[in-house]
Structures are given as C-alpha cells and as structure tokens.
Amino acid sequence: MPNAYFTIQRPSNDAFRGYLPGSQERASLKAELARQSQTVVKIPLIIGGKEIYTNTTISVTMPHDHQHVIAECCMAGEKELRMAIDAALAAKNDWEEMPWEHRSAIFLKAAESITGFYRDTLNAATMLGQSKTAYQAEIDIAELADFLRFGVWSAQEIFRDQPASSAGVWNRQDYRPLDGFICAISPFNFTSIGGNLPTAPAIVGNVALWKPSRTAVLSNYYYMKLLMDCGLPAGVINFVPCSGSDMSRYVISHPKMAGFHFTGSTGVFQSVWKQVGENIASYANYPRLVGETGGKDFIFAHNTADIEPLVAGIVRGAFEYQGQKCSACSRAFIPASIWPQVKTRLQEQTASLKVGDVQEFDTFMGAVIDKASFETCKGYIDRAHASDSCEFIAGGTYDDSKGWFIAPTIIRCLDPHYESMVQEIFGPIVSIYVYDDAALDETLAICDTASPYALTGAIFAQDRQAIVKMEKALRHAAGNFYINDKCTGAVVGQQPFGGARASGTNDKAGTSLNIIRWVSAHTVKESFCPSSAVAYPYMAEK
Ligand code: NAD
C-alpha cells in the first residue's frame, strides 16, 4: 500500500530522439550498432538472480542478414523451469512485504536507465535482433520506459481507491499480489511488450517467470540485466528462454500459477486458455488470464476522405516494421469514386520505400522476423498471383538470399472474403477491397464481421454525418479506433492499447485496467466500538 506522504505525479511520455544526420545521438547509436554486430553474446538464463548456462543453445541471427550470428542463447528445460518456480516462490514474501515506495523506486530507476545509460544498447539490440529501423526501435524503447512510469502511477491510483467507512468503523482495501507466481510469455515484435509482461505484475508485488520470444531474446536479455542493475531483488523475475511446449508442460500446469500474462498469436493464447480450463481443479486459485493477441486491422475510407493523409496512413500503417505491428493495417476499403487517385498515389509512395539493412538510416523497411514468417508471406503472395480475383497494385516479390525480405505488397481483392482480406498475415502485405460508393452500409457490415479480430481500425472522411455513421457501425470492430489517422502508433497513457473478440482480453497495457488484474483485494473492517448486544432493538415486545 502506498504511504500517504509519498505520491507520484502523473508521468509524461518519454521524448523521442530524432537521430538526424550529423547529430551526436546518431553517431553514438551507430557506434553501438557496429560494436554489437561484431560481437556474439552468450545469453544465460537468470534464475534467482544467478546466471545459469545450459548445454542446449540456439543461435540468434539478424533477420536482414540471416547468416550473421549475434548471440547464442541458453535454453531452459524441465530442471531449470522447476528451479525458476522455486526461486520465484522463495522471493515472494520479501518482495510483497517491501514498502511500496521502494518497489516503485526500482522501476522508476529502471525507466531512467532505459532512456539514459542503456538506451543505445537496447535500441541497437532491437534493430539488429528484430530488424527495426532506428526510428521504430526508438519508439519501442521509449514505450518500455513509459510502461514502467505509467505502471507505477496506475498502481498508486488503484491503491488510493478505498471503501467508505461509517461512524466508529474503518474499512480498508488491501490490494494484495496474487497468491502464487505469474507466467509471462512475450512475442518478438516489441521489446517494450516483452519487458512489460513480467514487470506490470511485479510493480504490485508479484513474482514471475518470463519466457521471451527466441527472436527477441537479445534485447530482452539486456532489459533483464538492466532490471538487476537497478536493484530488482533476486528471484522476483526469472528469465527463462525455453520452448513453448516446456513452458506449457512445467509452468502453466503448476498449481501455484496464479496469473498468465501473454501477448502473441490468438492460437497460442487459446491453447493455453484451454489447458488452464482442463486443469482448473488443480490450481490453488483461479488463474487470471490476460492476453493481447492477433489482429486484422483496417482502414476504411469514405468518398469525402482527403487522399494524401489516407494514402500516407495506408503506407505507414501497412509497411512500417514490415507490417509486424499488432496494429498494422492489413486491409483497406476504398470507395470506387476515389480509387483511381488512391491507386496512383499508393503506387508512387510504395515505389519510394527503401527495403534493406536497418543499419542504413535511409531504410524504411527491414526484413520479416524469420524463415517461418517469410514462408507465410510467400504463400499468401503465391496464392494471390494464382488467383483470378486478385490484382497486384505493388510488390508481390520476395528474396531470401541474404535476409528474409518481402517487398511491400498491395493486393486488390475482388472478393472481400478472400483469405488475405480476413486472415492475419503479419507481414508487409495489405489487401484492398474497392466498393461501390452506394454500398457503404453493406461494406461497413463486411468490415465488421468478415474477420474474427477486433484490434485496431481507422476511418478517413471529411463529412461529419459519415464519420458518425462509420464510428457507430464499427464500434465493436476495434479496441483502438482512429478518425483521420493511421491505425498504428498508440502511445501509453494517451491511447490505451488492446482489442476484443479474437484479439484479446482488452485489458489495456500500461493502464490501471491491466494492473488491477494482478491484485487480489483483501477487505478489512475494524470496529472501534464493537457492539456487545445479541438481541436487536426491534425484538422488544412493546
Ligand atoms: P507467437 O504466438 O508465435 O509467440 C508468442 C510467444 O508464445 C513466444 O514467446 C512463443 O515462443 C510462445 N509460444 C509459442 N507456442 C507456445 C505454446 N504452445 N505454449 C506456450 N508458449 C508458446 O507470436 P509472435 O509471432 O511472437 O508475435 C506475433 C503475434 O503477436 C501476432 O499474432 C500479433 O498480432 C500478436 N501481437 C498482439 C499484440 C496485441 O497487443 N494485441 C501485440 C503484439 C503482438
């Protein structure tokens, strides 16, 4: 519980660095990129504060140069996962009992380190390991610091919410951490999400096991080291790269798993939910399940839309970070009357994008994350080439000779239910359905129902009545909705992020809606003048 004398002010978002030509920050980041690309880091597990090296390792390579190894990562097996559970449970009591302001200080110090001493390290590792450009890595790392600052502040706001008390009585709500440990499993696409999944529960006194994605493990390891440097006690977060199946078998099924914090694909989250359901009688508590999952994010244009912002929204939304943001635009609906202009400008803008090595600062797009992702994108492109109902507006090519490169691709689909219009691809491929201007209502209904997801969506229009109609029609089609803006780029504390339907539990990362899932309220009533009577006054006969 917070001490009433110590309060934290509402934080502001971290200011991004621009990395402009000739700037000192650009020179410093380039030097760190050169250093990291000439190094092979040996990544241990971190269990109970100790580095543990195992014999099973995987090689970490750059997606844009897939023969270039930058790390060898140790993998946990059954023995290490059991050790990690023991280490977490051993650390639990002291962590839970640590005064709130001291726990918070560790995370606030970590936020300063992210944006200070560790900034170049984390940015370079994110660029090289996950194939992000300098700008995409910068906004990712800034978000990690935001998650910590807003997380600590949100916890304070939750703790402040106390019940009413009547005369002679004091009621208190004690927001306890969950009774067990948290299992955090993170995706490859944001270093910030990786970092946030174990730390959000830890802010309110929980202990965790953290399984990072094998394709984001370098940046995630540096973040784990940073937390330890900032004074996170041993065992509070245990860093255990391992296979998903080992995590399921030894950790998710453990009776003391009290919460599951996940971001990744819908299929994995649903399989874990099912496993928890099958094991439900064996848990000490009902585990809290929080998952942010897949998307099929859209841009829907009205015939009054301004063309240039619409085109920029599609190009940035679909191709930044190779379409591998959960919020990336992967389908668009364009009215026939403006399609000729939109098509021309999309082709011109897409042709100007440089695809290549993210260490070259004029690059707009790097490579997709790995061979599996490359094959998925290639499959969609090959099938669209073979389909009579698809026309390539841009791209449609790929090259895996050096890196996992997919050209920024725009497919016009005559069928709004064609596979690339409704399935998540998670690559730089956007599908467009051109609709008859008179069929606005029917096309809004297709956008709402054709895909099972509901993560992000944007509308572009100038006519206010059209905006009202479109917003209403698509109210449940997205957890994050944009009017005349692209569907990516949510900022912590400004556009709380998360989706519903098959896109997740919509617990809005970085807000009190998420943090509150990691506490279990304990209500205490204290009577100052307790009654000694047994009989009630109404029982008197006269
Ligand atoms: P993924 O589901 O393949 O992997 C996510 C994590 O789950 C990884 O650590 C992986 O090793 C692990 N995993 C895989 N199989 C498992 C199993 N059987 N049991 C336990 N863990 C298992 O996802 P990804 O490719 O890393 O990330 C891309 C996906 O994440 C996309 O679907 C994207 O939409 C989604 N995503 C969603 C959000 C959001 O906020 N909604 C944010 C980022 C990413």
Tab-separated table of C-alpha atoms in Angstrom, residues 183-346:
chain	number	residue	atom	x	y	z
A	183	CYS	CA	3.787	-16.784	-16.031
A	184	ALA	CA	4.723	-14.134	-18.641
A	185	ILE	CA	5.182	-15.183	-22.283
A	186	SER	CA	6.116	-12.483	-24.774
A	187	PRO	CA	6.189	-12.002	-28.580
A	188	PHE	CA	9.064	-10.964	-30.833
A	189	ASN	CA	7.694	-7.731	-32.180
A	190	PHE	CA	8.094	-5.233	-29.305
A	191	THR	CA	10.915	-5.085	-26.770
A	192	SER	CA	8.524	-2.935	-24.725
A	193	ILE	CA	5.870	-5.659	-24.593
A	194	GLY	CA	8.479	-8.247	-23.639
A	195	GLY	CA	9.600	-6.051	-20.771
A	196	ASN	CA	6.106	-5.070	-19.668
A	197	LEU	CA	4.645	-8.567	-19.367
A	198	PRO	CA	6.656	-9.619	-16.277
A	199	THR	CA	7.127	-6.120	-14.821
A	200	ALA	CA	3.476	-4.962	-14.772
A	201	PRO	CA	2.549	-7.699	-12.256
A	202	ALA	CA	5.845	-7.190	-10.361
A	203	ILE	CA	5.012	-3.499	-9.784
A	204	VAL	CA	2.172	-4.585	-7.480
A	205	GLY	CA	4.282	-7.172	-5.639
A	206	ASN	CA	4.038	-10.304	-7.795
A	207	VAL	CA	6.892	-12.636	-8.729
A	208	ALA	CA	7.215	-14.003	-12.267
A	209	LEU	CA	8.779	-16.373	-14.748
A	210	TRP	CA	9.445	-14.658	-18.069
A	211	LYS	CA	9.736	-16.623	-21.305
A	212	PRO	CA	10.904	-14.212	-24.028
A	213	SER	CA	10.479	-14.955	-27.729
A	214	ARG	CA	13.548	-16.639	-29.202
A	215	THR	CA	13.629	-13.948	-31.922
A	216	ALA	CA	13.691	-11.037	-29.447
A	217	VAL	CA	15.932	-12.586	-26.856
A	218	LEU	CA	18.947	-10.258	-27.212
A	219	SER	CA	17.099	-7.004	-26.422
A	220	ASN	CA	15.030	-8.784	-23.763
A	221	TYR	CA	18.196	-10.087	-22.065
A	222	TYR	CA	19.687	-6.571	-21.901
A	223	TYR	CA	16.457	-5.368	-20.269
A	224	MET	CA	16.641	-8.168	-17.703
A	225	LYS	CA	20.240	-7.179	-16.887
A	226	LEU	CA	19.138	-3.548	-16.550
A	227	LEU	CA	16.458	-4.528	-14.013
A	228	MET	CA	19.044	-6.404	-11.940
A	229	ASP	CA	21.432	-3.415	-12.157
A	230	CYS	CA	18.631	-1.186	-10.851
A	231	GLY	CA	18.195	-3.320	-7.755
A	232	LEU	CA	15.448	-5.802	-8.628
A	233	PRO	CA	15.860	-8.471	-5.930
A	234	ALA	CA	16.913	-11.984	-6.946
A	235	GLY	CA	14.028	-14.255	-7.942
A	236	VAL	CA	11.380	-11.564	-8.456
A	237	ILE	CA	11.610	-12.006	-12.241
A	238	ASN	CA	13.252	-15.159	-13.598
A	239	PHE	CA	14.400	-15.022	-17.219
A	240	VAL	CA	13.864	-18.424	-18.833
A	241	PRO	CA	14.125	-18.679	-22.621
A	242	CYS	CA	12.668	-22.105	-23.454
A	243	SER	CA	10.291	-23.840	-25.824
A	244	GLY	CA	6.580	-23.079	-25.651
A	245	SER	CA	5.830	-26.722	-25.038
A	246	ASP	CA	8.149	-26.902	-21.974
A	247	MET	CA	6.522	-23.765	-20.626
A	248	SER	CA	3.102	-25.387	-21.008
A	249	ARG	CA	4.147	-28.697	-19.519
A	250	TYR	CA	6.055	-27.484	-16.425
A	251	VAL	CA	4.925	-23.945	-15.692
A	252	ILE	CA	1.377	-23.299	-16.938
A	253	SER	CA	0.130	-26.521	-15.351
A	254	HIS	CA	1.747	-25.765	-11.949
A	255	PRO	CA	-0.797	-25.459	-9.080
A	256	LYS	CA	0.753	-22.146	-7.947
A	257	MET	CA	0.393	-20.413	-11.322
A	258	ALA	CA	-1.829	-17.526	-10.299
A	259	GLY	CA	-1.735	-15.431	-13.458
A	260	PHE	CA	-0.830	-15.702	-17.135
A	261	HIS	CA	0.307	-12.533	-18.936
A	262	PHE	CA	0.602	-13.087	-22.666
A	263	THR	CA	0.998	-11.256	-25.925
A	264	GLY	CA	1.234	-13.229	-29.156
A	265	SER	CA	-0.930	-15.102	-31.582
A	266	THR	CA	-4.571	-15.991	-30.992
A	267	GLY	CA	-3.913	-19.720	-31.453
A	268	VAL	CA	-1.324	-19.919	-28.661
A	269	PHE	CA	-3.481	-17.943	-26.220
A	270	GLN	CA	-6.497	-20.127	-26.953
A	271	SER	CA	-4.448	-23.292	-26.427
A	272	VAL	CA	-3.241	-22.011	-23.036
A	273	TRP	CA	-6.782	-20.990	-22.028
A	274	LYS	CA	-7.952	-24.496	-22.930
A	275	GLN	CA	-5.121	-26.084	-20.931
A	276	VAL	CA	-5.961	-23.945	-17.898
A	277	GLY	CA	-9.620	-24.933	-18.233
A	278	GLU	CA	-8.739	-28.622	-18.355
A	279	ASN	CA	-6.521	-28.259	-15.232
A	280	ILE	CA	-8.821	-25.914	-13.348
A	281	ALA	CA	-9.386	-28.138	-10.319
A	282	SER	CA	-5.646	-28.459	-9.685
A	283	TYR	CA	-4.847	-24.743	-9.211
A	284	ALA	CA	-4.662	-23.131	-5.773
A	285	ASN	CA	-6.518	-20.120	-7.232
A	286	TYR	CA	-8.416	-19.414	-10.441
A	287	PRO	CA	-5.553	-18.112	-12.623
A	288	ARG	CA	-6.019	-14.640	-14.104
A	289	LEU	CA	-5.663	-14.888	-17.887
A	290	VAL	CA	-4.645	-11.719	-19.717
A	291	GLY	CA	-3.799	-11.961	-23.403
A	292	GLU	CA	-3.373	-9.470	-26.233
A	293	THR	CA	-3.465	-11.447	-29.446
A	294	GLY	CA	-3.876	-11.262	-33.245
A	295	GLY	CA	-5.428	-8.653	-35.487
A	296	LYS	CA	-6.725	-7.874	-38.964
A	297	ASP	CA	-6.573	-4.118	-38.662
A	298	PHE	CA	-8.357	-1.955	-41.189
A	299	ILE	CA	-8.533	1.450	-42.821
A	300	PHE	CA	-11.989	2.312	-44.154
A	301	ALA	CA	-12.298	5.344	-46.431
A	302	HIS	CA	-15.410	7.368	-47.258
A	303	ASN	CA	-15.656	9.171	-50.592
A	304	THR	CA	-15.131	12.502	-48.768
A	305	ALA	CA	-11.702	11.388	-47.460
A	306	ASP	CA	-8.645	13.563	-48.104
A	307	ILE	CA	-6.471	11.496	-50.429
A	308	GLU	CA	-2.929	12.293	-49.191
A	309	PRO	CA	-3.459	11.505	-45.464
A	310	LEU	CA	-5.394	8.375	-46.466
A	311	VAL	CA	-2.538	7.125	-48.669
A	312	ALA	CA	0.091	8.001	-46.045
A	313	GLY	CA	-1.996	6.197	-43.410
A	314	ILE	CA	-2.151	3.036	-45.527
A	315	VAL	CA	1.551	3.073	-46.473
A	316	ARG	CA	2.891	3.821	-42.993
A	317	GLY	CA	0.267	1.671	-41.291
A	318	ALA	CA	0.896	-1.349	-43.519
A	319	PHE	CA	4.658	-1.233	-44.071
A	320	GLU	CA	6.370	0.290	-41.045
A	321	TYR	CA	8.192	-2.510	-39.241
A	322	GLN	CA	7.301	-4.752	-42.200
A	323	GLY	CA	3.634	-4.959	-41.160
A	324	GLN	CA	4.659	-6.766	-37.972
A	325	LYS	CA	2.961	-4.424	-35.522
A	326	CYS	CA	-0.110	-5.977	-34.000
A	327	SER	CA	-1.879	-2.776	-35.093
A	328	ALA	CA	-0.577	-2.836	-38.698
A	329	CYS	CA	-3.062	-2.010	-41.455
A	330	SER	CA	-3.612	-5.236	-43.364
A	331	ARG	CA	-6.899	-4.492	-45.152
A	332	ALA	CA	-8.453	-1.356	-46.582
A	333	PHE	CA	-11.853	-0.469	-48.020
A	334	ILE	CA	-11.806	2.284	-50.656
A	335	PRO	CA	-14.837	3.739	-52.499
A	336	ALA	CA	-14.725	3.320	-56.265
A	337	SER	CA	-15.020	7.075	-56.956
A	338	ILE	CA	-11.638	7.889	-55.360
A	339	TRP	CA	-9.858	4.602	-56.157
A	340	PRO	CA	-8.023	5.827	-59.332
A	341	GLN	CA	-6.332	8.658	-57.397
A	342	VAL	CA	-5.657	6.485	-54.347
A	343	LYS	CA	-4.160	3.727	-56.505
A	344	THR	CA	-1.763	6.073	-58.318
A	345	ARG	CA	-0.535	7.680	-55.097
A	346	LEU	CA	-0.176	4.285	-53.360
